[in-house]
CSV table of C-alpha atoms in Angstrom, one decimal:
chain,number,residue,atom,x,y,z
A,17,UNK,CA,0.0,0.0,0.0
A,18,UNK,CA,1.5,3.3,-1.0
A,19,UNK,CA,2.4,5.9,1.6
A,20,UNK,CA,0.1,8.4,-0.1
A,21,UNK,CA,-2.9,6.1,0.4
A,22,UNK,CA,-2.0,5.5,4.0
A,23,UNK,CA,-1.6,9.2,4.7
A,24,UNK,CA,-5.1,9.7,3.3
A,25,UNK,CA,-6.5,6.8,5.3
A,26,UNK,CA,-5.2,8.2,8.6
A,27,UNK,CA,-5.6,11.9,7.8
A,28,UNK,CA,-1.8,12.3,7.6
A,29,UNK,CA,-1.3,10.2,10.8
A,30,UNK,CA,-3.2,12.8,12.8
A,31,UNK,CA,-3.3,12.6,16.6
A,32,UNK,CA,-7.1,12.1,16.6
A,33,UNK,CA,-6.6,8.9,14.6
A,34,UNK,CA,-4.0,7.5,17.0
A,35,UNK,CA,-5.3,4.5,18.9
A,36,UNK,CA,-2.2,3.2,20.6
A,37,UNK,CA,1.6,3.6,21.1
A,38,UNK,CA,4.2,1.0,22.0
A,39,UNK,CA,7.9,0.8,22.4
A,40,UNK,CA,8.5,0.7,18.7
A,41,UNK,CA,5.5,2.1,16.9
A,42,UNK,CA,2.4,4.3,16.8
A,43,UNK,CA,-0.9,2.7,15.8
A,44,UNK,CA,-3.6,4.6,13.9
A,45,UNK,CA,-7.2,3.9,12.9
A,46,UNK,CA,-7.4,4.2,9.1
A,47,UNK,CA,-10.1,4.0,6.5
A,48,UNK,CA,-9.1,2.8,3.1
A,49,UNK,CA,-10.6,4.0,-0.1
A,50,UNK,CA,-13.0,1.0,-0.3
A,51,UNK,CA,-14.3,1.9,3.2
A,52,UNK,CA,-12.5,-0.8,5.1
A,53,UNK,CA,-11.4,0.2,8.6
A,54,UNK,CA,-7.8,-0.9,9.4
A,55,UNK,CA,-5.1,-0.6,12.0
A,56,UNK,CA,-2.0,1.2,10.7
A,57,UNK,CA,1.2,0.5,12.6
A,58,UNK,CA,3.8,3.2,11.9
A,59,UNK,CA,7.2,2.0,13.1
A,60,UNK,CA,9.4,4.6,14.9
A,61,UNK,CA,12.8,5.3,13.5
A,62,UNK,CA,15.6,3.3,15.2
A,63,UNK,CA,18.2,0.7,14.8
A,64,UNK,CA,15.8,-2.2,15.0
A,65,UNK,CA,13.0,-0.8,12.8
A,66,UNK,CA,14.0,-2.6,9.5
A,67,UNK,CA,14.5,-5.9,11.3
A,68,UNK,CA,11.2,-5.6,13.1
A,69,UNK,CA,9.4,-4.7,9.9
A,70,UNK,CA,11.0,-7.5,7.8
A,71,UNK,CA,10.5,-10.0,10.6
A,72,UNK,CA,6.8,-9.2,11.2
A,73,UNK,CA,5.8,-8.9,7.5
A,74,UNK,CA,7.8,-12.1,6.7
A,75,UNK,CA,6.1,-14.1,9.4
A,76,UNK,CA,2.5,-12.8,9.1
A,77,UNK,CA,2.4,-13.1,5.3
A,78,UNK,CA,2.7,-16.9,5.8
A,79,UNK,CA,0.0,-17.2,8.5
A,80,UNK,CA,-3.7,-17.8,8.2
A,81,UNK,CA,-5.8,-18.7,11.3
A,82,UNK,CA,-8.9,-17.3,13.0
A,83,UNK,CA,-6.9,-16.5,16.1
A,84,UNK,CA,-4.0,-14.7,14.4
A,85,UNK,CA,-4.2,-11.1,13.3
A,86,UNK,CA,-4.7,-10.7,9.6
A,87,UNK,CA,-2.1,-8.8,7.5
A,88,UNK,CA,-3.8,-6.4,5.1
A,89,UNK,CA,-0.8,-4.8,3.6
A,90,UNK,CA,2.5,-3.0,4.2
A,91,UNK,CA,4.6,0.0,3.1
A,92,UNK,CA,8.4,0.5,2.9
A,93,UNK,CA,8.9,4.0,1.6
A,94,UNK,CA,12.6,4.8,0.9
A,95,UNK,CA,14.5,4.9,4.2
A,96,UNK,CA,11.9,7.0,5.9
A,97,UNK,CA,8.8,4.9,6.6
A,98,UNK,CA,8.1,1.3,7.6
A,99,UNK,CA,4.3,0.7,8.0
A,100,UNK,CA,2.3,-2.5,8.6
A,101,UNK,CA,-1.5,-2.6,8.0
A,102,UNK,CA,-3.8,-5.1,9.9
A,103,UNK,CA,-7.4,-5.8,10.2
A,104,UNK,CA,-9.0,-3.5,12.8
A,105,UNK,CA,-10.0,-4.9,16.2
A,106,UNK,CA,-12.5,-2.5,17.8
A,107,UNK,CA,-12.2,-3.8,21.4
A,108,UNK,CA,-8.5,-3.1,21.6
A,109,UNK,CA,-6.4,-5.4,23.7
A,110,UNK,CA,-7.0,-8.1,26.3
A,111,UNK,CA,-5.0,-6.0,28.8
A,112,UNK,CA,-7.4,-3.1,28.4
A,113,UNK,CA,-10.4,-5.4,28.9
A,114,UNK,CA,-8.9,-7.1,32.0
A,115,UNK,CA,-7.5,-4.0,33.7
A,116,UNK,CA,-9.2,-1.0,32.4
A,117,UNK,CA,-12.7,-2.2,31.5
A,118,UNK,CA,-15.8,-0.8,33.2
A,119,UNK,CA,-17.4,-4.3,33.5
A,120,UNK,CA,-15.9,-7.5,34.7
A,121,UNK,CA,-15.8,-10.4,32.2
A,122,UNK,CA,-17.8,-13.4,33.3
A,123,UNK,CA,-16.1,-16.8,33.6
A,124,UNK,CA,-17.4,-18.2,30.4
A,125,UNK,CA,-16.1,-15.2,28.4
A,126,UNK,CA,-12.7,-15.5,30.1
A,127,UNK,CA,-12.4,-19.1,29.2
A,128,UNK,CA,-13.5,-18.6,25.6
A,129,UNK,CA,-10.8,-15.9,25.2
A,130,UNK,CA,-8.2,-18.2,26.8
A,131,UNK,CA,-9.2,-21.1,24.5
A,132,UNK,CA,-8.9,-18.8,21.5
A,133,UNK,CA,-5.4,-17.7,22.4
A,134,UNK,CA,-4.5,-21.4,22.9
A,135,UNK,CA,-5.8,-22.3,19.5
A,136,UNK,CA,-3.8,-19.5,17.9
A,137,UNK,CA,-0.6,-20.6,19.8
A,138,UNK,CA,-1.1,-24.2,18.8
A,139,UNK,CA,-1.4,-23.2,15.2
A,140,UNK,CA,1.9,-21.3,15.4
A,141,UNK,CA,3.7,-24.3,16.9
A,142,UNK,CA,2.1,-27.1,14.9
A,143,UNK,CA,0.1,-25.9,11.9
A,144,UNK,CA,2.2,-23.0,10.5
A,145,UNK,CA,4.8,-23.8,7.9
A,146,UNK,CA,7.5,-23.0,9.0
A,147,UNK,CA,6.6,-23.3,12.7
A,148,UNK,CA,6.7,-20.1,14.7
A,149,UNK,CA,8.0,-19.4,18.2
A,150,UNK,CA,6.1,-16.3,19.2
A,151,UNK,CA,8.3,-15.1,22.1
A,152,UNK,CA,6.1,-12.3,23.6
A,153,UNK,CA,2.7,-13.6,24.6
A,154,UNK,CA,1.0,-11.2,27.0
A,155,UNK,CA,-2.5,-9.6,27.2
A,156,UNK,CA,-1.4,-6.4,25.4
A,157,UNK,CA,-0.5,-8.5,22.4
A,158,UNK,CA,-3.9,-10.1,22.2
A,159,UNK,CA,-6.5,-8.1,20.3
A,160,UNK,CA,-10.3,-8.6,20.4
A,161,UNK,CA,-13.0,-8.0,17.8
A,162,UNK,CA,-16.5,-6.9,18.4
A,163,UNK,CA,-17.5,-10.4,19.4
A,164,UNK,CA,-14.6,-10.7,22.0
A,165,UNK,CA,-12.9,-13.1,19.6
A,166,UNK,CA,-9.1,-13.0,20.4
A,167,UNK,CA,-6.3,-12.7,17.9
A,168,UNK,CA,-2.6,-12.8,18.6
A,169,UNK,CA,-0.8,-9.8,17.2
A,170,UNK,CA,2.7,-8.1,17.1
A,171,UNK,CA,5.1,-10.6,15.5
A,172,UNK,CA,8.1,-8.3,15.4
A,173,UNK,CA,10.4,-10.6,17.5
A,174,UNK,CA,8.8,-14.0,16.5
A,175,UNK,CA,11.2,-16.7,15.2
A,176,UNK,CA,10.5,-19.1,12.4
A,177,UNK,CA,11.7,-22.6,12.9
A,178,UNK,CA,12.9,-24.3,9.7
A,179,UNK,CA,10.8,-27.2,8.6
A,180,UNK,CA,13.8,-29.5,8.5
A,181,UNK,CA,15.1,-28.6,12.0
A,182,UNK,CA,15.8,-31.6,14.1
A,183,UNK,CA,14.7,-29.7,17.3
A,184,UNK,CA,12.2,-26.9,18.0
A,185,UNK,CA,14.8,-25.5,20.5
A,186,UNK,CA,16.7,-22.5,19.1
A,187,UNK,CA,19.7,-20.5,20.5
A,188,UNK,CA,19.2,-16.8,20.9
A,189,UNK,CA,21.8,-14.1,21.5
A,190,UNK,CA,19.5,-11.6,23.1
A,191,UNK,CA,16.8,-11.9,25.8
A,192,UNK,CA,13.6,-10.4,24.4
A,193,UNK,CA,9.9,-10.3,25.3
A,194,UNK,CA,8.3,-9.2,28.6
A,195,UNK,CA,9.9,-10.1,31.9
A,196,UNK,CA,6.9,-11.4,33.9
A,197,UNK,CA,6.0,-13.8,31.1
A,198,UNK,CA,9.5,-15.2,30.4
A,199,UNK,CA,10.0,-19.0,30.8
A,200,UNK,CA,12.8,-19.8,33.3
A,201,UNK,CA,15.0,-21.5,30.6
A,202,UNK,CA,14.7,-18.3,28.4
A,203,UNK,CA,15.4,-15.9,31.3
A,204,UNK,CA,18.4,-17.9,32.7
A,205,UNK,CA,19.9,-19.3,29.5
A,206,UNK,CA,20.0,-18.7,25.7
A,207,UNK,CA,17.5,-21.5,24.9
A,208,UNK,CA,14.1,-20.9,23.4
A,209,UNK,CA,11.4,-23.3,22.2
A,210,UNK,CA,7.7,-23.6,21.8
A,211,UNK,CA,7.6,-24.6,25.4
A,212,UNK,CA,8.7,-21.1,26.3
A,213,UNK,CA,5.5,-19.8,24.7
A,214,UNK,CA,3.4,-22.4,26.6
A,215,UNK,CA,4.9,-21.1,29.9
A,216,UNK,CA,4.0,-17.5,28.8
A,217,UNK,CA,0.4,-18.7,28.0
A,218,UNK,CA,0.1,-20.2,31.5
A,219,UNK,CA,1.0,-16.8,33.1
A,220,UNK,CA,-1.5,-15.1,30.7
A,221,UNK,CA,-4.2,-17.6,31.6
A,222,UNK,CA,-3.6,-17.1,35.3
A,223,UNK,CA,-3.9,-13.3,34.7
A,224,UNK,CA,-7.2,-13.9,32.9
A,225,UNK,CA,-8.5,-15.9,35.8
A,226,UNK,CA,-7.1,-13.9,38.7
A,227,UNK,CA,-7.7,-10.5,37.1
A,228,UNK,CA,-4.3,-9.2,38.3
A,229,UNK,CA,-1.0,-8.5,36.6
A,230,UNK,CA,1.8,-11.0,37.1
A,231,UNK,CA,3.9,-8.5,39.0
A,232,UNK,CA,2.3,-5.8,41.1
A,233,UNK,CA,4.1,-3.4,43.5
A,234,UNK,CA,1.1,-3.7,45.9
A,235,UNK,CA,1.6,-7.5,46.1
A,236,UNK,CA,4.9,-8.8,47.3
A,237,UNK,CA,4.6,-12.1,45.3
A,238,UNK,CA,4.7,-13.2,41.7
A,239,UNK,CA,1.2,-14.0,40.7
A,240,UNK,CA,1.8,-17.8,40.5
A,241,UNK,CA,3.3,-17.9,44.0
A,242,UNK,CA,0.5,-15.5,45.3
A,243,UNK,CA,-2.3,-17.7,44.0
A,244,UNK,CA,-0.6,-20.8,45.3
A,245,UNK,CA,-0.5,-19.2,48.8
A,246,UNK,CA,-4.1,-18.2,48.6
A,247,UNK,CA,-5.2,-21.7,47.7
A,248,UNK,CA,-3.1,-23.3,50.5
A,249,UNK,CA,-4.7,-20.8,53.0
A,250,UNK,CA,-8.2,-21.5,51.4
A,251,UNK,CA,-8.6,-17.7,50.9
A,252,UNK,CA,-9.3,-17.4,47.2
A,253,UNK,CA,-12.2,-14.9,47.8
A,254,UNK,CA,-10.3,-12.6,45.4
A,255,UNK,CA,-12.0,-14.7,42.6
A,256,UNK,CA,-15.5,-14.7,44.3
A,257,UNK,CA,-17.2,-12.8,41.5
A,258,UNK,CA,-16.3,-15.7,39.2
A,259,UNK,CA,-17.8,-18.4,41.3
A,260,UNK,CA,-21.3,-17.2,40.3
A,261,UNK,CA,-20.6,-18.6,36.8
A,262,UNK,CA,-18.3,-21.7,37.2
A,263,UNK,CA,-15.8,-22.8,39.8
A,264,UNK,CA,-12.3,-21.6,38.6
A,265,UNK,CA,-10.4,-23.4,41.3
A,266,UNK,CA,-9.7,-26.5,39.2
A,267,UNK,CA,-8.5,-24.4,36.3
A,268,UNK,CA,-6.2,-22.4,38.6
A,269,UNK,CA,-4.6,-25.6,39.9
A,270,UNK,CA,-4.1,-26.9,36.4
A,271,UNK,CA,-2.4,-23.7,35.3
A,272,UNK,CA,-0.1,-23.7,38.4
A,273,UNK,CA,0.9,-27.3,37.7
A,274,UNK,CA,1.9,-26.3,34.2
A,275,UNK,CA,4.0,-23.4,35.5
A,276,UNK,CA,6.2,-25.7,37.7
């Protein structure tokens, strides 16, 4: 997609069209000439910009799954612009829904969102060709459409595993991702595999269930340790609003077992 068309779609990347900002990019709501509403990610200048752009476009262009964000187009204009265009997700991120929403999600909705993320992750590990290690699974990278259908987004640091690789474990030279969601083998060594993503998913699922971030200055414990303590003391009233729908205790125990 040409830069001219993207400028027109976003009213020249105006502030009133900006819907998000991250470490490496601004995100705008755009309207293409055919009326399609899209999310326009404009990467910030920096040493990693071209690598992030090439990596994300390269990975996403080979993926197709209901729980993976859909790539609409991209733009590399001279040395000045690197832009990626995605389908628009009106409910923003899972993080916004969990921690900034006006209404609490019921248990059924939380589990459907968790199951959708699991399906997307399973596709990356088992259905994609080549397979993909995502590396940065967290609520702010899970987007939701108007039906609360989750889609994994932001593939800037994802790694493709060659189809002929004897092992799904790869060696990395730089620790990347988001600290509270790192698997121990990734944080303490240079090894990375699909199991690292599964660990991150366990932390994310616990966050969905508990409604709290993994690390909180008001809570002296990491969320997995904190929930384990609450269960041992039989004081899991923090989840009481969920018990009106289904008993989440068994799901919590399963998640904690997977995080060992």
